[in-house]
Short mmCIF file of C-alpha atoms in Angstrom, two decimals:
data_model
loop_
_atom_site.label_atom_id
_atom_site.label_comp_id
_atom_site.label_asym_id
_atom_site.label_seq_id
_atom_site.Cartn_x
_atom_site.Cartn_y
_atom_site.Cartn_z
CA MET A 1039 -22.88 -176.21 145.93
CA ARG A 1040 -22.91 -177.82 149.37
CA TRP A 1041 -20.84 -180.75 148.10
CA GLY A 1042 -18.38 -178.32 146.52
CA ARG A 1043 -17.91 -176.41 149.77
CA ALA A 1044 -17.46 -179.66 151.68
CA PHE A 1045 -14.86 -180.82 149.15
CA VAL A 1046 -12.90 -177.56 149.43
CA ASN A 1047 -12.87 -177.85 153.22
CA GLU A 1048 -11.90 -181.52 153.17
CA ALA A 1049 -9.21 -181.06 150.51
CA GLY A 1050 -7.81 -178.02 152.30
CA ALA A 1051 -7.59 -180.00 155.53
CA GLU A 1052 -5.75 -182.84 153.76
CA VAL A 1053 -3.20 -180.45 152.22
CA LEU A 1054 -2.66 -178.65 155.53
CA LYS A 1055 -2.28 -181.93 157.40
CA ALA A 1056 0.36 -183.17 154.97
CA TRP A 1057 2.10 -179.78 154.94
CA ARG A 1058 2.54 -179.99 158.70
CA ALA A 1059 4.21 -183.40 158.42
CA PRO A 1060 7.80 -182.82 157.22
CA GLU A 1061 8.49 -186.54 157.48
CA PHE A 1062 6.00 -186.87 154.60
CA LEU A 1063 7.01 -183.81 152.58
CA LEU A 1064 10.80 -184.08 152.60
CA PRO A 1065 11.22 -187.66 151.29
CA THR A 1066 8.39 -187.55 148.76
CA MET A 1067 9.23 -184.13 147.31
CA LEU A 1068 13.01 -183.82 147.63
CA MET A 1069 14.21 -187.36 146.91
CA PRO A 1070 12.99 -187.43 143.28
CA VAL A 1071 14.57 -184.07 142.40
CA ALA A 1072 17.78 -185.07 144.20
CA PHE A 1073 17.97 -188.32 142.22
CA PHE A 1074 17.16 -186.52 138.97
CA THR A 1075 19.87 -183.92 139.60
CA LEU A 1076 22.37 -186.66 140.37
CA PHE A 1077 21.72 -188.72 137.26
CA ALA A 1078 20.87 -185.88 134.83
CA VAL A 1079 23.45 -183.29 135.89
CA VAL A 1080 26.18 -184.62 138.19
CA VAL A 1081 27.01 -188.06 136.76
CA PRO A 1082 29.55 -187.82 133.88
CA GLY A 1083 27.92 -188.27 130.50
CA SER A 1084 24.45 -187.52 131.86
CA SER A 1085 24.07 -184.53 129.54
CA ASP A 1086 23.10 -186.99 126.79
CA SER A 1087 19.89 -188.14 128.51
CA PRO A 1088 18.21 -185.40 130.62
CA ALA A 1089 14.98 -185.48 128.57
CA TYR A 1090 14.80 -189.26 128.97
CA LEU A 1091 15.38 -188.98 132.72
CA LEU A 1092 12.80 -186.19 133.02
CA ALA A 1093 10.14 -188.53 131.62
CA THR A 1094 11.01 -191.43 133.93
CA PHE A 1095 11.76 -189.46 137.08
CA GLY A 1096 8.53 -187.53 136.62
CA VAL A 1097 6.72 -190.81 137.22
CA PHE A 1098 8.96 -191.43 140.22
CA ALA A 1099 8.00 -187.98 141.59
CA VAL A 1100 4.26 -188.63 141.62
CA MET A 1101 4.54 -192.16 142.99
CA GLY A 1102 5.71 -191.09 146.44
CA PRO A 1103 2.81 -188.81 147.40
CA ALA A 1104 0.35 -191.28 145.89
CA ILE A 1105 1.54 -194.46 147.59
CA PHE A 1106 2.57 -192.96 150.93
CA GLY A 1107 -0.13 -190.30 151.04
CA PHE A 1108 -2.81 -192.94 150.69
CA GLY A 1109 -1.18 -196.06 152.06
CA VAL A 1110 0.37 -194.81 155.28
CA ALA A 1111 -2.09 -191.98 155.97
CA VAL A 1112 -5.21 -194.11 155.47
CA ALA A 1113 -3.78 -196.95 157.57
CA ASN A 1114 -3.01 -194.51 160.40
CA GLU A 1115 -6.45 -192.93 160.26
CA ARG A 1116 -8.17 -196.30 160.12
CA GLU A 1117 -6.17 -197.59 163.11
CA ARG A 1118 -7.02 -194.50 165.15
CA GLY A 1119 -10.73 -194.83 164.41
CA TRP A 1120 -10.89 -191.77 162.21
CA LEU A 1121 -12.58 -193.68 159.38
CA ASP A 1122 -15.31 -194.81 161.78
CA ILE A 1123 -15.97 -191.16 162.61
CA LYS A 1124 -16.00 -190.31 158.91
CA ARG A 1125 -18.57 -193.01 158.21
CA ALA A 1126 -20.78 -191.65 161.00
CA SER A 1127 -20.63 -188.14 159.53
CA PRO A 1128 -22.87 -186.85 156.71
CA ALA A 1129 -19.87 -186.67 154.34
CA SER A 1130 -19.60 -189.57 151.91
CA GLY A 1131 -16.66 -191.91 151.60
CA GLY A 1132 -16.22 -190.66 148.05
CA LEU A 1133 -15.61 -187.16 149.34
CA TYR A 1134 -12.92 -188.45 151.70
CA ILE A 1135 -11.14 -190.28 148.87
CA ALA A 1136 -11.53 -187.35 146.44
CA ALA A 1137 -9.95 -184.96 148.96
CA LYS A 1138 -7.00 -187.28 149.49
CA LEU A 1139 -6.59 -187.65 145.73
CA PHE A 1140 -6.53 -183.85 145.39
CA ALA A 1141 -3.81 -183.61 148.04
CA THR A 1142 -1.87 -186.35 146.25
CA VAL A 1143 -2.02 -184.52 142.92
CA PHE A 1144 -1.18 -181.20 144.64
CA PHE A 1145 2.02 -182.47 146.24
CA GLY A 1146 2.85 -184.49 143.14
CA ALA A 1147 2.61 -181.25 141.14
CA LEU A 1148 4.98 -179.51 143.56
CA SER A 1149 7.48 -182.33 143.24
CA LEU A 1150 7.18 -182.20 139.45
CA ALA A 1151 7.70 -178.44 139.48
CA LEU A 1152 11.06 -178.95 141.20
CA ILE A 1153 12.17 -181.57 138.68
CA TYR A 1154 10.91 -179.59 135.69
CA GLY A 1155 12.73 -176.50 136.99
CA VAL A 1156 16.03 -178.37 137.33
CA ALA A 1157 15.49 -179.96 133.92
CA ALA A 1158 14.87 -176.64 132.17
CA PHE A 1159 17.34 -174.37 133.95
CA VAL A 1160 20.16 -176.72 135.02
CA ALA A 1161 20.05 -179.88 132.90
CA GLY A 1162 19.38 -177.98 129.68
CA VAL A 1163 16.20 -179.79 128.62
CA SER A 1164 14.56 -177.83 125.79
CA LEU A 1165 11.12 -178.96 124.66
CA PRO A 1166 8.21 -177.25 122.86
CA THR A 1167 5.70 -175.69 125.26
CA GLY A 1168 3.01 -178.14 124.23
CA THR A 1169 5.32 -181.06 124.97
CA TRP A 1170 6.02 -179.76 128.49
CA PHE A 1171 2.29 -179.51 129.21
CA ALA A 1172 1.49 -182.89 127.65
CA MET A 1173 4.19 -184.60 129.70
CA MET A 1174 3.02 -182.89 132.88
CA LEU A 1175 -0.56 -184.05 132.25
CA VAL A 1176 0.68 -187.64 131.81
CA HIS A 1177 2.71 -187.42 135.01
CA LEU A 1178 -0.15 -185.96 137.05
CA ALA A 1179 -2.66 -188.46 135.66
CA GLY A 1180 -0.17 -191.12 136.69
CA SER A 1181 -0.98 -190.33 140.30
CA VAL A 1182 -4.28 -192.18 140.02
CA PRO A 1183 -3.18 -195.85 139.69
CA PHE A 1184 -0.52 -195.39 142.38
CA ALA A 1185 -3.04 -193.71 144.68
CA LEU A 1186 -5.31 -196.73 144.22
CA ILE A 1187 -2.40 -199.00 145.18
CA GLY A 1188 -1.78 -196.90 148.29
CA LEU A 1189 -5.48 -196.85 149.13
CA THR A 1190 -5.66 -200.65 148.97
CA LEU A 1191 -2.62 -200.99 151.24
CA GLY A 1192 -4.09 -198.46 153.67
CA PHE A 1193 -7.36 -200.36 153.96
CA LEU A 1194 -5.78 -203.80 154.33
CA LEU A 1195 -2.69 -203.22 156.50
CA SER A 1196 -1.90 -201.90 159.93
CA ALA A 1197 -0.10 -198.55 160.24
CA ASN A 1198 3.31 -200.18 160.75
CA GLY A 1199 2.64 -202.74 158.03
CA ALA A 1200 1.60 -200.02 155.60
CA VAL A 1201 4.90 -198.16 156.11
CA ALA A 1202 6.98 -201.27 155.40
CA VAL A 1203 4.93 -202.56 152.47
CA SER A 1204 4.55 -199.09 150.90
CA ASN A 1205 8.33 -198.71 150.90
CA ILE A 1206 8.78 -202.11 149.26
CA VAL A 1207 6.11 -201.41 146.63
CA PHE A 1208 7.46 -197.92 145.96
CA LEU A 1209 11.04 -199.11 145.45
CA ALA A 1210 10.01 -202.18 143.46
CA LEU A 1211 7.83 -200.18 141.05
CA SER A 1212 10.64 -197.66 140.63
CA ALA A 1213 13.49 -200.10 140.04
CA LEU A 1214 11.67 -202.85 138.14
CA GLY A 1215 9.56 -200.39 136.14
CA GLY A 1216 12.66 -198.87 134.59
CA LEU A 1217 12.46 -195.45 136.25
CA TRP A 1218 16.10 -195.45 137.37
CA ILE A 1219 17.71 -197.73 134.80
CA PRO A 1220 16.28 -198.21 131.27
CA VAL A 1221 14.34 -201.44 130.92
CA PHE A 1222 16.18 -202.39 127.72
CA VAL A 1223 19.35 -203.14 129.73
CA PHE A 1224 17.47 -205.64 131.91
CA PRO A 1225 17.58 -209.39 131.28
CA ILE A 1226 14.74 -210.59 129.05
CA ALA A 1227 12.76 -212.07 131.96
CA MET A 1228 12.89 -208.76 133.85
CA GLN A 1229 11.88 -206.84 130.72
CA ARG A 1230 8.79 -209.02 130.42
CA PHE A 1231 7.98 -208.58 134.09
CA ALA A 1232 8.25 -204.79 133.72
CA THR A 1233 5.32 -204.84 131.27
CA LEU A 1234 3.08 -205.91 134.17
CA LEU A 1235 3.81 -202.71 136.12
CA PRO A 1236 1.99 -199.37 135.75
CA SER A 1237 5.25 -197.48 136.37
CA TYR A 1238 6.72 -198.97 133.18
CA HIS A 1239 3.76 -198.06 130.97
CA LEU A 1240 3.49 -194.54 132.40
CA SER A 1241 7.18 -193.90 131.83
CA GLU A 1242 6.91 -195.25 128.29
CA LEU A 1243 3.97 -192.96 127.62
CA ALA A 1244 5.91 -189.97 128.98
CA LEU A 1245 8.93 -191.00 126.89
CA ALA A 1246 6.78 -191.21 123.77
CA ILE A 1247 5.83 -187.56 124.36
CA GLY A 1248 9.18 -186.17 125.43
CA VAL A 1249 11.69 -188.32 123.54
CA GLY A 1250 9.78 -190.09 120.79
CA GLY A 1251 11.06 -193.26 119.22
CA ASP A 1252 9.29 -196.53 118.54
CA ARG A 1253 6.91 -196.40 121.50
CA PRO A 1254 3.22 -197.26 120.87
CA SER A 1255 1.65 -194.57 123.08
CA GLY A 1256 -1.89 -195.79 122.37
CA LEU A 1257 -1.02 -199.27 123.59
CA HIS A 1258 0.59 -197.97 126.77
CA ALA A 1259 -2.36 -195.64 127.45
CA GLY A 1260 -4.78 -198.54 127.00
CA VAL A 1261 -2.82 -200.81 129.34
CA ILE A 1262 -2.72 -198.04 131.95
CA ALA A 1263 -6.49 -197.61 131.67
CA ILE A 1264 -7.05 -201.35 132.17
CA MET A 1265 -4.64 -201.45 135.13
CA THR A 1266 -6.36 -198.44 136.69
CA ALA A 1267 -9.76 -200.15 136.40
CA VAL A 1268 -8.40 -203.33 138.00
CA LEU A 1269 -6.75 -201.35 140.81
CA ALA A 1270 -9.99 -199.41 141.38
CA ALA A 1271 -11.88 -202.69 141.77
CA LEU A 1272 -9.20 -203.94 144.18
CA ALA A 1273 -9.43 -200.72 146.22
CA ALA A 1274 -13.23 -201.03 146.34
CA PHE A 1275 -12.89 -204.60 147.60
CA ALA A 1276 -10.44 -203.47 150.28
CA TRP A 1277 -12.83 -200.65 151.30
CA LYS A 1278 -15.72 -203.07 151.71
CA ARG A 1279 -13.55 -205.57 153.55
CA GLN A 1280 -12.34 -203.09 156.16
CA ARG A 1281 -15.89 -201.82 156.68
CA GLY A 1282 -17.01 -205.36 157.46
#
């Protein structure tokens, strides 16, 4: 009960802190829906692929809060000595990370709600109710590996370095993972490289749910699980390193 109350307080503080930072909210929440609207509604011929774009841009929507919410925020707090204060307090490090993860999923869900709304009411995407929920669960669960990437960057880099590197990682995962342009139009070497990225496998899993086709969802889910475990180990290493 005490841990639960502490988590609610910590998570509420994280959400409020991010809510009061428009420089965080505007890019991470509005850019994905703006891109989706452009490619799924405005661009000529886009009416043929809104369901496809919903699956890929849903991954794009959760990446921003995860990478920037962890990477930049943690680096800033570490540089200002806030993590030292946290370690001196009775609250555990796990509680701190869990609260940030909650805030990441919360803002990721808001960004997804915007894209799903445009998809349903403007782009004309029509899917069974169960498919909508299944795709949303995949998109929200996709926050976790990207949050671990952001957490690692936040523990290892300075505040300024985290901003620059987070932007590079965010854009690279988006472009090379096939979130903006389908991977099958890439050169063979780039297609093979895409299979090393969590953004690719998450988008393929979402596409298997929303579009179908010859996509082995079990394989993609397994690869994502392995990547998440590796990223968790990397984040734990970075946590121990910055504590030392």
